[in-house]
């Protein structure tokens, strides 16, 4: 008989049960090229009523396998609906994290290369559908305090900003990246020629930003965007003068 | 002048700002040996009102440095109070994650060795003080379905259960570990002699547990313990027949 | 002027200099589907003679960008040749690590799913070309000692075997994976139905293997294969009864 | 009977077999405070002749447990000798990696705090004893090219240098750290007051260093030190203008 279906008498419903950290090749939508192949790390969970002993783990993988060529924002709700139905659950959760690449042109030479942005789709469905888009954007930050104090130079470093948004109308990853890249002292690039390196060095020096400034700039832009209904934004500076990070975070519900 | 103190006109208060991922040697309380030396990864944040441009990052490190020899549960509120005061903030957050070692005796031979449990203190103070104790406990889990289906054997694997608790009276890490170690098919050990290996193999076979069973057993024990006012418990099985994990989670507020 | 080209007087030649941990989407050869899209982590280095102050980091990224759609074994030497030439170097090193997916059928039901194998190409060129193919293969291992000692059951766990080979004629990743998957107690799968779970549980119980057995089985197979001229093989068991690993390694040069 | 001792007929000797990634609290020597408590990640291996089926994994943990309060350079050979003897092996390998903390004073204010340096002891014994001391030292690096090209500022970032040495007479971790910290544009600190931040910013601007310069400076110092008989040194810059690293490495055998 089916052990998972057998009756459980402990009267403990389970919030989330499923598969975690499964690595799978997927295809996502790309603003310029229509589609983009990437590799995802996926979590899939449902709730389990108290009277059932176990869920059916293999069904999660079957669903993932059948949708993997069409992982798009507009498929998330369908996948969750199928998870609820095939697992006999009243709520379902889907988390898909993947590297996403955007072609960028160096600011002066125009040299093209690809930049990686780690993205995640975090979706849930019980009676209503909830979707959060997450993007991690690397940046340069240059310290305003160090610039003001010092006779020359200013310490700067790589930073990463993590933004999560809920929105009304569809939004492209590319557009969210553009919005975030304006929040630091300078964007970063995979490929910079000498004239580009001069440009980004000077740009950073002209735009000193604390970690506090970065989340505030993002807050202003995300608040002004009427399509965004909720957001959370974090900035982390991998300080060049320390072996630890500076960190700031803002969350705002506009609903 | 002090750039951080200068006036900010963007009208954006910041939820959390501070230092992240600083590694520091600390001393924590130990039930048997009074104190235990370990190495922590620490995050320290405060809020920042909209009118100030920046916080003073160095003060966090000064506070950490002054308390590091006495990181005990009863010092968390004092540290947070000092963070609020020295940073002029209305809320403060402190996260301290560290490996904690407990001497265990092998079940038959009694051979002694040390087992590592990753612990975290997650504390906040605004008007009220909030404290969460987190412990990660490795275990063996043996699959009930595999045992029932198969003529002999059953797949089993290393699991980790992560428990977070809020409580009324002081609780020892050691006691929370003991409670959790009874939730899997068998505890794990650093050192097992031949007779011990026989014992834990048979014990696991006699106690098959799904990931669902493990969080349910924990839920029963944590619900029965009147000292626990809130808990969250997760189980993750690093499946021996897959390259991904099985996962289950329950959260329950008893207040 | 060009700082990198300026004369260095410290008389210290540098063994390796270049770019490390750049993430890039690539296309690799696939035995069944011709090509496979994946995402790589890439290191590219050259040597630097003592008289030059620096190398030109942007040229590495330009070369990577131009070859990324055709990362095949037969392109490694060409890429290295171009690195040597464009950087004016006498030796070049290229390391490309990526997840590679192979469709597997469950052993009884035949259910199809994709399994991830982390692969790496490690290539160097000075006067001669050297190429090492590396594949990490997850497996189930079941302990012979635990099986013999215990009245029933036997502890088992997920293992990973890492094989590196130098070879004479072209070799497919798929074939190396097949060879390695026969060295443990059972292969692992992404998707197993009930009848498959019974099969792999019993198969593992019938084929107990120490970590020592796994590297020995691999050694026998790789020694018998005349196409392999050198190999290194490691096995690591994420022990289900401990919180640490058991490990074994063999290296053999057949040249 | 003892499965591990049973006869193996495959005629495959094993280079290394043992326990990997065991976490253990240890006590190491400290130049100023005599001893320092820390937490190590330990690997212990021996060779295994072809005629034996398996090694005895529990003996490694027993040896580690008995020496853990006295992990000093002068105990490495004794531990390896005991591993060889208790496991009946002709070679033994011991790797101990741990965070080590040194009190540093900020360059102007003199404010004291602790800096973490990840260290490793890598020791082997067959007929002769071999010991490598490894230290990872975080630093600031400021780009000479960016400084020269730009009207103001220069990109800088956190770097880490990893040095491995073989030596003749005993050497303190503290002294090796001091030597390495002079190789970058500036040391890094856990705690810097405003006057210190001005100092390190200007110091870095006055000492621009490519990743190539950093390994060359280290090479000059390590070559001049007659106590060092062999070394390997790497520098990695977590570039503030890219999302990847710049890297350089030199290895030199002076024997």
PDB file of C-alpha atoms in Angstrom, chain C residues 40-234:
ATOM      1  CA  UNK C  40      30.041  28.489 -16.496  1.00  0.00           C
ATOM      2  CA  UNK C  41      32.441  29.851 -13.942  1.00  0.00           C
ATOM      3  CA  UNK C  42      35.663  30.647 -15.782  1.00  0.00           C
ATOM      4  CA  UNK C  43      39.300  31.313 -14.858  1.00  0.00           C
ATOM      5  CA  UNK C  44      41.774  32.487 -17.515  1.00  0.00           C
ATOM      6  CA  UNK C  45      45.459  33.042 -16.787  1.00  0.00           C
ATOM      7  CA  UNK C  46      48.741  33.584 -18.634  1.00  0.00           C
ATOM      8  CA  UNK C  47      52.314  33.926 -17.423  1.00  0.00           C
ATOM      9  CA  UNK C  48      53.938  37.379 -17.298  1.00  0.00           C
ATOM     10  CA  UNK C  49      57.667  37.894 -17.941  1.00  0.00           C
ATOM     11  CA  UNK C  50      59.566  39.819 -15.284  1.00  0.00           C
ATOM     12  CA  UNK C  51      60.073  42.962 -17.370  1.00  0.00           C
ATOM     13  CA  UNK C  52      56.368  43.848 -17.807  1.00  0.00           C
ATOM     14  CA  UNK C  53      54.436  45.615 -15.072  1.00  0.00           C
ATOM     15  CA  UNK C  54      51.011  44.170 -15.835  1.00  0.00           C
ATOM     16  CA  UNK C  55      48.830  42.082 -18.112  1.00  0.00           C
ATOM     17  CA  UNK C  56      45.738  43.342 -20.010  1.00  0.00           C
ATOM     18  CA  UNK C  57      42.761  41.979 -18.141  1.00  0.00           C
ATOM     19  CA  UNK C  58      40.109  43.111 -20.649  1.00  0.00           C
ATOM     20  CA  UNK C  59      41.560  40.900 -23.407  1.00  0.00           C
ATOM     21  CA  UNK C  60      40.690  37.738 -21.473  1.00  0.00           C
ATOM     22  CA  UNK C  61      37.035  38.758 -21.363  1.00  0.00           C
ATOM     23  CA  UNK C  62      37.049  39.635 -25.084  1.00  0.00           C
ATOM     24  CA  UNK C  63      38.357  36.160 -25.926  1.00  0.00           C
ATOM     25  CA  UNK C  64      35.819  34.463 -23.664  1.00  0.00           C
ATOM     26  CA  UNK C  65      33.024  36.511 -25.198  1.00  0.00           C
ATOM     27  CA  UNK C  66      34.001  35.531 -28.740  1.00  0.00           C
ATOM     28  CA  UNK C  67      34.165  31.778 -28.041  1.00  0.00           C
ATOM     29  CA  UNK C  68      31.263  31.349 -25.636  1.00  0.00           C
ATOM     30  CA  UNK C  69      28.854  29.758 -28.112  1.00  0.00           C
ATOM     31  CA  UNK C  70      31.343  27.041 -29.025  1.00  0.00           C
ATOM     32  CA  UNK C  71      33.009  25.816 -25.850  1.00  0.00           C
ATOM     33  CA  UNK C  72      33.990  22.371 -27.019  1.00  0.00           C
ATOM     34  CA  UNK C  73      36.921  20.150 -26.251  1.00  0.00           C
ATOM     35  CA  UNK C  74      38.319  20.793 -29.720  1.00  0.00           C
ATOM     36  CA  UNK C  75      38.261  24.556 -29.159  1.00  0.00           C
ATOM     37  CA  UNK C  76      40.297  24.583 -25.954  1.00  0.00           C
ATOM     38  CA  UNK C  77      43.667  24.585 -27.676  1.00  0.00           C
ATOM     39  CA  UNK C  78      42.574  27.327 -30.088  1.00  0.00           C
ATOM     40  CA  UNK C  79      41.389  29.516 -27.219  1.00  0.00           C
ATOM     41  CA  UNK C  80      44.640  28.991 -25.338  1.00  0.00           C
ATOM     42  CA  UNK C  81      46.640  29.779 -28.471  1.00  0.00           C
ATOM     43  CA  UNK C  82      44.703  33.017 -28.855  1.00  0.00           C
ATOM     44  CA  UNK C  83      45.272  33.850 -25.175  1.00  0.00           C
ATOM     45  CA  UNK C  84      49.022  33.334 -25.573  1.00  0.00           C
ATOM     46  CA  UNK C  85      49.103  35.464 -28.702  1.00  0.00           C
ATOM     47  CA  UNK C  86      46.872  38.362 -27.599  1.00  0.00           C
ATOM     48  CA  UNK C  87      48.556  38.601 -24.209  1.00  0.00           C
ATOM     49  CA  UNK C  88      52.086  38.046 -25.527  1.00  0.00           C
ATOM     50  CA  UNK C  89      52.562  35.123 -23.169  1.00  0.00           C
ATOM     51  CA  UNK C  90      54.456  31.834 -23.347  1.00  0.00           C
ATOM     52  CA  UNK C  91      51.891  29.829 -21.341  1.00  0.00           C
ATOM     53  CA  UNK C  92      48.120  30.006 -20.901  1.00  0.00           C
ATOM     54  CA  UNK C  93      45.613  28.338 -18.564  1.00  0.00           C
ATOM     55  CA  UNK C  94      41.870  27.957 -18.931  1.00  0.00           C
ATOM     56  CA  UNK C  95      39.437  26.509 -16.364  1.00  0.00           C
ATOM     57  CA  UNK C  96      35.751  26.219 -17.177  1.00  0.00           C
ATOM     58  CA  UNK C  97      33.390  24.714 -14.595  1.00  0.00           C
ATOM     59  CA  UNK C  98      29.715  24.177 -15.385  1.00  0.00           C
ATOM     60  CA  UNK C  99      26.646  22.114 -14.534  1.00  0.00           C
ATOM     61  CA  UNK C 100      25.903  19.563 -17.267  1.00  0.00           C
ATOM     62  CA  UNK C 101      22.583  17.761 -17.535  1.00  0.00           C
ATOM     63  CA  UNK C 102      21.942  14.234 -18.793  1.00  0.00           C
ATOM     64  CA  UNK C 103      18.499  12.730 -19.262  1.00  0.00           C
ATOM     65  CA  UNK C 104      18.159   9.572 -17.212  1.00  0.00           C
ATOM     66  CA  UNK C 105      15.395   7.011 -17.129  1.00  0.00           C
ATOM     67  CA  UNK C 106      14.271   5.612 -13.807  1.00  0.00           C
ATOM     68  CA  UNK C 107      15.395   1.937 -13.590  1.00  0.00           C
ATOM     69  CA  UNK C 108      11.926   0.288 -13.562  1.00  0.00           C
ATOM     70  CA  UNK C 109       9.269   2.833 -14.586  1.00  0.00           C
ATOM     71  CA  UNK C 110      11.470   4.430 -17.216  1.00  0.00           C
ATOM     72  CA  UNK C 111      10.313   7.877 -16.038  1.00  0.00           C
ATOM     73  CA  UNK C 112      12.558  10.528 -17.559  1.00  0.00           C
ATOM     74  CA  UNK C 113      14.205  13.425 -15.799  1.00  0.00           C
ATOM     75  CA  UNK C 114      17.448  15.369 -15.893  1.00  0.00           C
ATOM     76  CA  UNK C 115      20.408  14.793 -13.583  1.00  0.00           C
ATOM     77  CA  UNK C 116      23.041  17.437 -12.968  1.00  0.00           C
ATOM     78  CA  UNK C 117      26.758  16.585 -13.097  1.00  0.00           C
ATOM     79  CA  UNK C 118      29.243  19.347 -12.308  1.00  0.00           C
ATOM     80  CA  UNK C 119      31.962  19.236 -14.958  1.00  0.00           C
ATOM     81  CA  UNK C 120      35.190  21.116 -15.544  1.00  0.00           C
ATOM     82  CA  UNK C 121      37.608  21.555 -18.423  1.00  0.00           C
ATOM     83  CA  UNK C 122      41.137  22.320 -17.138  1.00  0.00           C
ATOM     84  CA  UNK C 123      43.465  23.136 -20.028  1.00  0.00           C
ATOM     85  CA  UNK C 124      46.979  24.548 -20.327  1.00  0.00           C
ATOM     86  CA  UNK C 125      49.260  25.359 -23.232  1.00  0.00           C
ATOM     87  CA  UNK C 126      52.941  26.197 -23.158  1.00  0.00           C
ATOM     88  CA  UNK C 127      54.898  24.280 -25.779  1.00  0.00           C
ATOM     89  CA  UNK C 128      52.546  21.349 -25.396  1.00  0.00           C
ATOM     90  CA  UNK C 129      48.833  21.170 -24.792  1.00  0.00           C
ATOM     91  CA  UNK C 130      47.490  19.575 -21.634  1.00  0.00           C
ATOM     92  CA  UNK C 131      43.837  18.826 -21.019  1.00  0.00           C
ATOM     93  CA  UNK C 132      42.042  17.368 -18.005  1.00  0.00           C
ATOM     94  CA  UNK C 133      38.330  16.543 -18.021  1.00  0.00           C
ATOM     95  CA  UNK C 134      36.707  16.545 -14.590  1.00  0.00           C
ATOM     96  CA  UNK C 135      33.259  15.208 -13.676  1.00  0.00           C
ATOM     97  CA  UNK C 136      31.556  15.052 -10.281  1.00  0.00           C
ATOM     98  CA  UNK C 137      29.098  12.160 -10.039  1.00  0.00           C
ATOM     99  CA  UNK C 138      26.632  11.783  -7.126  1.00  0.00           C
ATOM    100  CA  UNK C 139      25.928   8.204  -6.004  1.00  0.00           C
ATOM    101  CA  UNK C 140      24.434   6.148  -3.195  1.00  0.00           C
ATOM    102  CA  UNK C 141      26.872   4.239  -0.986  1.00  0.00           C
ATOM    103  CA  UNK C 142      25.843   1.569   1.534  1.00  0.00           C
ATOM    104  CA  UNK C 143      28.269   0.559   4.291  1.00  0.00           C
ATOM    105  CA  UNK C 144      29.430  -3.110   4.156  1.00  0.00           C
ATOM    106  CA  UNK C 145      30.463  -3.053   7.820  1.00  0.00           C
ATOM    107  CA  UNK C 146      27.088  -1.717   8.994  1.00  0.00           C
ATOM    108  CA  UNK C 147      25.312  -4.361   6.883  1.00  0.00           C
ATOM    109  CA  UNK C 148      27.392  -7.185   8.308  1.00  0.00           C
ATOM    110  CA  UNK C 149      27.178  -6.035  11.910  1.00  0.00           C
ATOM    111  CA  UNK C 150      23.453  -5.312  12.026  1.00  0.00           C
ATOM    112  CA  UNK C 151      20.491  -7.657  12.302  1.00  0.00           C
ATOM    113  CA  UNK C 152      18.682  -5.577   9.661  1.00  0.00           C
ATOM    114  CA  UNK C 153      19.312  -2.488   7.575  1.00  0.00           C
ATOM    115  CA  UNK C 154      22.606  -0.770   6.845  1.00  0.00           C
ATOM    116  CA  UNK C 155      23.499   2.901   6.919  1.00  0.00           C
ATOM    117  CA  UNK C 156      23.754   4.464   3.498  1.00  0.00           C
ATOM    118  CA  UNK C 157      24.157   8.025   2.222  1.00  0.00           C
ATOM    119  CA  UNK C 158      24.731  10.312  -0.704  1.00  0.00           C
ATOM    120  CA  UNK C 159      28.290  10.224  -1.995  1.00  0.00           C
ATOM    121  CA  UNK C 160      30.046  12.183  -4.647  1.00  0.00           C
ATOM    122  CA  UNK C 161      32.867  10.830  -6.792  1.00  0.00           C
ATOM    123  CA  UNK C 162      35.150  13.301  -8.548  1.00  0.00           C
ATOM    124  CA  UNK C 163      37.082  11.912 -11.502  1.00  0.00           C
ATOM    125  CA  UNK C 164      39.724  13.681 -13.540  1.00  0.00           C
ATOM    126  CA  UNK C 165      41.101  12.108 -16.713  1.00  0.00           C
ATOM    127  CA  UNK C 166      43.680  12.720 -19.399  1.00  0.00           C
ATOM    128  CA  UNK C 167      42.944  10.671 -22.520  1.00  0.00           C
ATOM    129  CA  UNK C 168      44.125   9.840 -26.032  1.00  0.00           C
ATOM    130  CA  UNK C 169      40.958   9.958 -28.176  1.00  0.00           C
ATOM    131  CA  UNK C 170      37.912  12.130 -27.592  1.00  0.00           C
ATOM    132  CA  UNK C 171      35.679  11.022 -24.725  1.00  0.00           C
ATOM    133  CA  UNK C 172      32.056  11.985 -23.995  1.00  0.00           C
ATOM    134  CA  UNK C 173      31.038  13.262 -20.561  1.00  0.00           C
ATOM    135  CA  UNK C 174      28.068  10.861 -20.827  1.00  0.00           C
ATOM    136  CA  UNK C 175      30.362   7.825 -21.118  1.00  0.00           C
ATOM    137  CA  UNK C 176      32.542   8.867 -18.202  1.00  0.00           C
ATOM    138  CA  UNK C 177      29.407   9.328 -16.059  1.00  0.00           C
ATOM    139  CA  UNK C 178      28.174   5.850 -16.987  1.00  0.00           C
ATOM    140  CA  UNK C 179      31.535   4.349 -16.015  1.00  0.00           C
ATOM    141  CA  UNK C 180      31.531   6.121 -12.648  1.00  0.00           C
ATOM    142  CA  UNK C 181      27.901   5.356 -11.791  1.00  0.00           C
ATOM    143  CA  UNK C 182      28.722   1.650 -11.689  1.00  0.00           C
ATOM    144  CA  UNK C 183      31.255   2.207  -8.880  1.00  0.00           C
ATOM    145  CA  UNK C 184      28.886   2.921  -5.990  1.00  0.00           C
ATOM    146  CA  UNK C 185      26.078   0.931  -4.386  1.00  0.00           C
ATOM    147  CA  UNK C 186      23.498   2.528  -6.715  1.00  0.00           C
ATOM    148  CA  UNK C 187      23.182   5.511  -9.062  1.00  0.00           C
ATOM    149  CA  UNK C 188      20.973   8.416  -7.920  1.00  0.00           C
ATOM    150  CA  UNK C 189      18.098   9.917  -9.920  1.00  0.00           C
ATOM    151  CA  UNK C 190      16.017  13.109  -9.939  1.00  0.00           C
ATOM    152  CA  UNK C 191      12.770  11.210 -10.391  1.00  0.00           C
ATOM    153  CA  UNK C 192      11.886   7.796  -8.943  1.00  0.00           C
ATOM    154  CA  UNK C 193       8.426   6.224  -8.782  1.00  0.00           C
ATOM    155  CA  UNK C 194       7.525   3.688  -6.085  1.00  0.00           C
ATOM    156  CA  UNK C 195       8.737   0.667  -8.052  1.00  0.00           C
ATOM    157  CA  UNK C 196      12.000   2.497  -8.790  1.00  0.00           C
ATOM    158  CA  UNK C 197      12.528   3.326  -5.128  1.00  0.00           C
ATOM    159  CA  UNK C 198      12.146  -0.374  -4.270  1.00  0.00           C
ATOM    160  CA  UNK C 199      14.667  -1.223  -6.994  1.00  0.00           C
ATOM    161  CA  UNK C 200      17.376   1.231  -5.943  1.00  0.00           C
ATOM    162  CA  UNK C 201      16.956   0.403  -2.238  1.00  0.00           C
ATOM    163  CA  UNK C 202      17.451  -3.303  -2.906  1.00  0.00           C
ATOM    164  CA  UNK C 203      20.233  -2.680  -5.423  1.00  0.00           C
ATOM    165  CA  UNK C 204      22.156  -0.633  -2.842  1.00  0.00           C
ATOM    166  CA  UNK C 205      21.645  -3.313  -0.163  1.00  0.00           C
ATOM    167  CA  UNK C 206      22.967  -5.966  -2.551  1.00  0.00           C
ATOM    168  CA  UNK C 207      26.037  -3.871  -3.420  1.00  0.00           C
ATOM    169  CA  UNK C 208      27.547  -2.544  -0.197  1.00  0.00           C
ATOM    170  CA  UNK C 209      30.572  -0.337  -0.874  1.00  0.00           C
ATOM    171  CA  UNK C 210      33.054   1.399   1.355  1.00  0.00           C
ATOM    172  CA  UNK C 211      34.517   4.663   0.122  1.00  0.00           C
ATOM    173  CA  UNK C 212      37.638   2.526  -0.413  1.00  0.00           C
ATOM    174  CA  UNK C 213      35.675   0.141  -2.654  1.00  0.00           C
ATOM    175  CA  UNK C 214      34.344   2.983  -4.755  1.00  0.00           C
ATOM    176  CA  UNK C 215      37.756   4.360  -5.692  1.00  0.00           C
ATOM    177  CA  UNK C 216      39.066   0.836  -6.245  1.00  0.00           C
ATOM    178  CA  UNK C 217      36.208  -0.028  -8.608  1.00  0.00           C
ATOM    179  CA  UNK C 218      36.858   3.197 -10.483  1.00  0.00           C
ATOM    180  CA  UNK C 219      40.570   2.422 -10.602  1.00  0.00           C
ATOM    181  CA  UNK C 220      39.912  -0.996 -12.148  1.00  0.00           C
ATOM    182  CA  UNK C 221      37.642   0.463 -14.835  1.00  0.00           C
ATOM    183  CA  UNK C 222      39.859   3.450 -15.633  1.00  0.00           C
ATOM    184  CA  UNK C 223      42.985   1.283 -15.730  1.00  0.00           C
ATOM    185  CA  UNK C 224      41.307  -1.176 -18.100  1.00  0.00           C
ATOM    186  CA  UNK C 225      40.284   1.631 -20.464  1.00  0.00           C
ATOM    187  CA  UNK C 226      43.249   2.048 -22.810  1.00  0.00           C
ATOM    188  CA  UNK C 227      42.039   5.449 -23.929  1.00  0.00           C
ATOM    189  CA  UNK C 228      42.691   6.886 -20.437  1.00  0.00           C
ATOM    190  CA  UNK C 229      46.347   7.848 -20.003  1.00  0.00           C
ATOM    191  CA  UNK C 230      46.108   9.361 -16.502  1.00  0.00           C
ATOM    192  CA  UNK C 231      43.434   9.667 -13.849  1.00  0.00           C
ATOM    193  CA  UNK C 232      42.672  10.882 -10.368  1.00  0.00           C
ATOM    194  CA  UNK C 233      39.571   9.663  -8.573  1.00  0.00           C
ATOM    195  CA  UNK C 234      38.109  10.707  -5.214  1.00  0.00           C
TER     196      UNK C 234
END
